[in-house]
XYZ file of C-alpha atoms in Angstrom:
317
model
C 87.350 79.589 120.644
C 90.346 81.608 121.770
C 89.947 85.279 122.649
C 92.829 87.519 121.598
C 93.364 91.216 122.308
C 95.072 94.041 120.418
C 96.026 96.731 122.939
C 95.664 100.192 121.390
C 96.960 102.477 124.120
C 99.554 105.201 124.507
C 102.759 104.471 126.374
C 103.907 106.804 129.119
C 106.152 108.678 126.720
C 109.852 107.871 127.169
C 109.273 106.419 130.645
C 110.045 102.699 130.646
C 109.004 101.865 134.187
C 105.732 103.802 134.078
C 104.892 102.288 130.683
C 105.580 98.783 132.013
C 103.235 99.446 134.942
C 100.555 100.694 132.558
C 101.156 97.572 130.483
C 100.699 95.337 133.525
C 97.321 96.965 134.205
C 96.280 96.517 130.571
C 97.369 92.860 130.668
C 95.137 92.388 133.716
C 92.235 94.132 131.936
C 92.609 91.979 128.814
C 92.725 88.786 130.876
C 89.688 89.860 132.913
C 87.788 90.156 129.631
C 88.684 86.599 128.673
C 91.699 87.173 126.443
C 94.404 84.514 126.353
C 96.765 86.648 124.282
C 97.490 90.377 124.642
C 99.407 92.075 121.825
C 100.985 95.520 122.175
C 102.161 97.797 119.322
C 105.618 98.281 117.850
C 108.191 99.672 120.330
C 105.443 100.410 122.838
C 108.058 100.582 125.589
C 108.923 103.388 126.043
C 107.563 104.813 122.728
C 107.878 104.851 118.969
C 110.474 107.590 118.170
C 108.272 109.500 115.713
C 110.423 112.611 116.151
C 113.060 111.146 113.798
C 110.917 111.956 110.756
C 110.783 115.643 111.682
C 114.378 116.141 112.823
C 116.431 118.018 110.241
C 119.820 117.058 111.658
C 120.565 113.694 113.211
C 123.796 115.081 114.690
C 122.240 118.064 116.472
C 121.809 118.467 120.225
C 118.081 117.633 120.224
C 118.639 114.351 118.369
C 121.436 113.348 120.719
C 119.395 114.159 123.831
C 116.381 112.301 122.458
C 118.426 109.212 121.605
C 120.131 109.232 124.999
C 116.756 109.401 126.740
C 115.362 106.613 124.553
C 118.402 104.453 125.256
C 118.171 105.078 129.011
C 114.540 103.920 128.936
C 115.043 100.918 126.651
C 114.598 97.343 127.860
C 117.306 94.767 128.479
C 116.235 91.131 128.187
C 116.136 89.810 130.851
C 115.849 92.623 133.398
C 113.601 93.966 136.137
C 111.382 95.424 133.385
C 110.839 92.046 131.708
C 110.388 90.437 135.130
C 107.409 92.750 135.692
C 105.817 91.768 132.369
C 106.407 88.092 133.148
C 104.834 88.561 136.581
C 101.696 90.108 135.070
C 101.414 87.369 132.423
C 101.817 84.636 135.039
C 99.421 86.233 137.535
C 96.659 86.543 134.945
C 97.416 83.422 132.891
C 97.765 85.234 129.563
C 100.336 85.178 126.774
C 101.862 88.584 125.991
C 103.637 89.949 122.931
C 104.955 93.457 123.510
C 106.879 95.810 121.250
C 109.980 97.158 122.975
C 113.048 99.225 122.310
C 115.594 96.566 123.271
C 119.079 97.453 124.497
C 121.628 94.678 124.078
C 124.110 95.561 126.785
C 125.989 92.272 126.361
C 127.733 93.266 123.145
C 127.163 96.994 122.740
C 126.685 99.888 125.071
C 124.691 101.932 122.596
C 122.750 99.923 120.020
C 118.971 99.672 120.373
C 116.826 97.158 118.495
C 113.179 97.337 117.460
C 111.976 94.110 119.064
C 108.982 91.962 119.949
C 109.124 90.345 123.388
C 107.211 87.060 123.735
C 106.083 85.976 127.205
C 104.106 82.809 127.941
C 101.045 82.530 130.155
C 103.354 80.848 132.677
C 105.427 84.021 132.849
C 108.436 82.709 130.939
C 110.266 84.622 128.227
C 109.819 82.584 125.046
C 112.108 84.771 122.977
C 112.654 88.065 121.200
C 112.311 89.007 117.544
C 114.430 91.894 116.272
C 113.289 93.841 113.213
C 115.472 92.832 110.283
C 115.577 96.171 108.459
C 114.706 99.464 110.170
C 112.842 101.670 107.694
C 114.043 105.034 106.348
C 114.978 107.380 109.241
C 114.601 104.491 111.723
C 118.133 103.445 110.722
C 119.607 106.249 112.830
C 117.925 104.735 115.896
C 117.899 100.921 115.596
C 120.333 98.202 114.621
C 119.481 95.298 112.313
C 118.215 91.966 113.581
C 119.234 88.597 112.146
C 117.661 85.307 111.087
C 118.013 83.763 114.531
C 114.918 85.644 115.748
C 112.395 84.582 113.084
C 110.526 82.668 115.765
C 107.286 80.699 115.672
C 106.496 79.348 119.143
C 104.409 76.287 119.969
C 102.008 77.438 122.700
C 98.808 76.114 124.215
C 96.819 78.605 122.109
C 98.545 77.691 118.832
C 101.709 78.389 116.866
C 102.527 82.030 117.559
C 104.841 84.331 115.618
C 105.124 87.926 114.506
C 106.741 90.568 112.346
C 107.216 94.292 112.785
C 105.897 97.029 110.502
C 107.424 96.946 107.009
C 108.760 93.431 107.502
C 105.273 92.622 106.190
C 106.459 93.908 102.792
C 109.428 91.491 102.783
C 108.247 88.449 100.743
C 110.987 86.111 101.922
C 110.495 87.005 105.589
C 106.799 86.257 105.182
C 107.548 82.934 103.502
C 109.985 81.950 106.262
C 107.230 82.517 108.805
C 104.535 80.739 106.748
C 106.814 77.714 106.353
C 106.951 77.322 110.135
C 103.217 76.691 110.378
C 102.215 79.957 112.027
C 98.595 79.977 113.228
C 98.426 83.261 115.132
C 100.502 86.113 113.755
C 101.329 89.379 115.497
C 101.469 92.352 113.134
C 103.016 95.138 115.205
C 102.884 98.690 113.850
C 103.400 102.206 115.263
C 99.892 102.908 113.869
C 97.737 101.166 111.287
C 96.466 103.290 108.380
C 94.863 101.715 105.306
C 98.154 100.643 103.677
C 99.085 98.754 106.851
C 95.619 97.192 106.919
C 96.329 95.996 103.384
C 99.605 94.396 104.439
C 98.048 92.766 107.509
C 95.053 91.358 105.637
C 97.289 90.134 102.817
C 99.487 88.378 105.372
C 96.467 86.602 106.879
C 95.193 85.486 103.465
C 98.623 84.439 102.187
C 99.642 82.629 105.376
C 96.203 81.182 106.161
C 96.550 82.405 109.718
C 94.880 84.742 112.176
C 96.497 88.158 112.485
C 96.405 90.368 115.576
C 97.138 93.807 114.184
C 98.224 96.289 116.875
C 98.984 99.994 116.599
C 99.270 102.857 119.064
C 96.994 105.750 119.746
C 99.103 108.770 120.634
C 97.930 112.361 121.019
C 100.431 115.168 120.475
C 99.395 116.851 123.710
C 100.836 113.933 125.717
C 104.346 114.648 124.402
C 106.802 117.158 125.911
C 106.801 120.408 123.955
C 110.146 119.961 122.177
C 109.139 116.467 120.968
C 105.666 117.686 119.993
C 106.961 120.276 117.552
C 109.455 117.956 115.851
C 107.062 114.993 115.645
C 104.267 117.125 114.208
C 106.611 118.550 111.560
C 107.608 115.103 110.366
C 104.144 113.526 110.398
C 101.875 116.192 108.952
C 98.545 114.770 107.836
C 99.106 111.381 109.445
C 95.653 111.474 111.045
C 92.489 113.354 110.203
C 91.840 113.769 113.915
C 93.260 117.078 115.115
C 96.274 116.688 117.376
C 96.613 112.926 116.906
C 100.090 111.694 115.990
C 99.418 107.935 115.946
C 95.733 107.131 115.280
C 95.498 103.438 116.151
C 93.691 101.263 113.606
C 94.095 97.939 115.470
C 92.033 94.857 114.754
C 91.801 91.076 114.398
C 91.851 89.397 110.962
C 90.804 85.879 109.936
C 92.684 83.441 107.663
C 90.460 84.457 104.735
C 91.670 88.069 105.066
C 88.433 89.420 106.539
C 88.064 91.494 109.715
C 86.894 89.621 112.795
C 87.068 92.730 115.009
C 87.974 96.336 114.332
C 89.680 98.205 112.956
C 89.517 100.625 115.870
C 89.471 104.386 115.473
C 91.188 107.335 117.150
C 91.000 106.297 120.791
C 92.651 104.315 123.525
C 90.969 100.920 123.562
C 91.506 97.168 123.551
C 90.146 95.313 120.537
C 88.978 91.754 121.263
C 88.380 88.957 118.791
C 87.377 85.304 119.171
C 89.295 82.981 116.872
C 88.803 79.311 116.004
C 91.988 77.587 114.839
C 89.885 74.880 113.163
C 88.927 77.492 110.557
C 92.489 77.426 109.210
C 92.248 73.885 107.839
C 89.594 74.622 105.228
C 91.487 77.638 103.891
C 94.478 75.452 102.983
C 92.349 73.662 100.357
C 92.808 76.575 97.974
C 96.159 77.978 99.038
C 99.148 76.690 101.007
C 102.094 78.860 99.998
C 104.662 76.672 101.779
C 102.969 73.419 100.734
C 100.934 72.440 97.658
C 100.997 75.966 96.214
C 104.786 76.068 96.368
C 107.285 74.913 93.731
C 110.452 73.948 95.626
C 111.845 72.469 92.403
C 111.772 75.984 90.939
C 112.195 78.241 93.984
C 114.339 77.660 97.055
C 114.763 79.804 100.165
C 117.697 79.445 102.551
C 117.362 81.146 105.940
C 120.551 81.724 107.919
C 119.289 81.254 111.480
C 122.672 81.671 113.131
C 123.008 84.579 115.591
C 125.278 87.306 114.227
C 127.332 88.489 117.183
C 129.664 91.469 116.660
C 132.711 89.732 118.105
C 133.838 86.141 118.691
C 136.698 85.499 121.118
C 138.882 82.498 120.285
C 140.849 81.436 123.351
C 143.203 78.591 124.150
C 141.959 75.770 126.337
C-alpha cells in the first residue's frame, strides 16, 4: 500500500515565500502521517487569481496592480523558492506535486504560466507541466503551455503524471497521458465542486489509474479588502458556506472511479488515501483505452513534444 495525500489548505494570499514556508510545514505533516506523495492544488503558490472573474476591466489600475503583485510573487524554476520545496521533500522523504504560478524569466519578463511542479522524494525537480489552454478569463493572466510538458514520471511509488483543471475535459490530452502508462494521476483544481468530481472520477475510470484530486479551501476574510470585493462579485454562489470563495472538495479516487477517501468539505485539511497499484491490473481486463480498447487503424494521435520557445537565435560557428 502507498499512502497519498491531497493538501486542502489556503495559501498565504499573494505571498510566495510565506506560502512556500506553509507548504514545507504541510509536507512535513503529510510525511509524518505516512504519506509518500503530497499533492497541492492548482496555482497554490501564491494563489489562484479568482479576482479575474469579477474584474470588469482588464486594463484598469486594479487589474494591473493585481497582475504585477502576482508576477512578483510567482515562482521561477529553479530558484530559492523551489530549493525550499526540494529541501522539504528530501528531508521528509516524500514526493511533492505543487501547483504554482510559474514565471519564465529566461524568455519573457512578463508571462506567467499555470504550472505543476514535480519534486522527487530525493529532493530533485523532476519537471514542470504547464497548462495547455487557460480557461476563459484566465487567458489574461497565463500563457499557453506546449506538448513538451505532458510528463509521466517513473518514480518509486509508480508512474506519476497530472493535468490542471479543465485539461481534464480535453480528450486528446487525456489520451496522451493514458498512453504513457500513468498509474497515479494528479488532478489539480482551484476548488472541486461536483462537475470537477465528475471529471476526476471519469479520468480515473477511463485511464484505469488512481487520481489524487486537490482543491483549495479559501475564505474571503483572508483576502485583502480590494481583492475580496472583486472576487466575491465574480464568484457569487460558488459555495453554500457563507464567506467561502474556494470550498475544497479534495479526495482520492480508485481506478474503478470510486472514492477511496473524501471528498472533503469546507475546511482546511489533508485528505489521506491508501492505494494499491496491483488493483490497476484487473481493471484493464474490461477497458484499456490506449491498448485493446483502442483502434489505431481507425484513430491516430500525434503529439508534438517539442518545446515551443519564442525565439531561436541562429549564429555562425
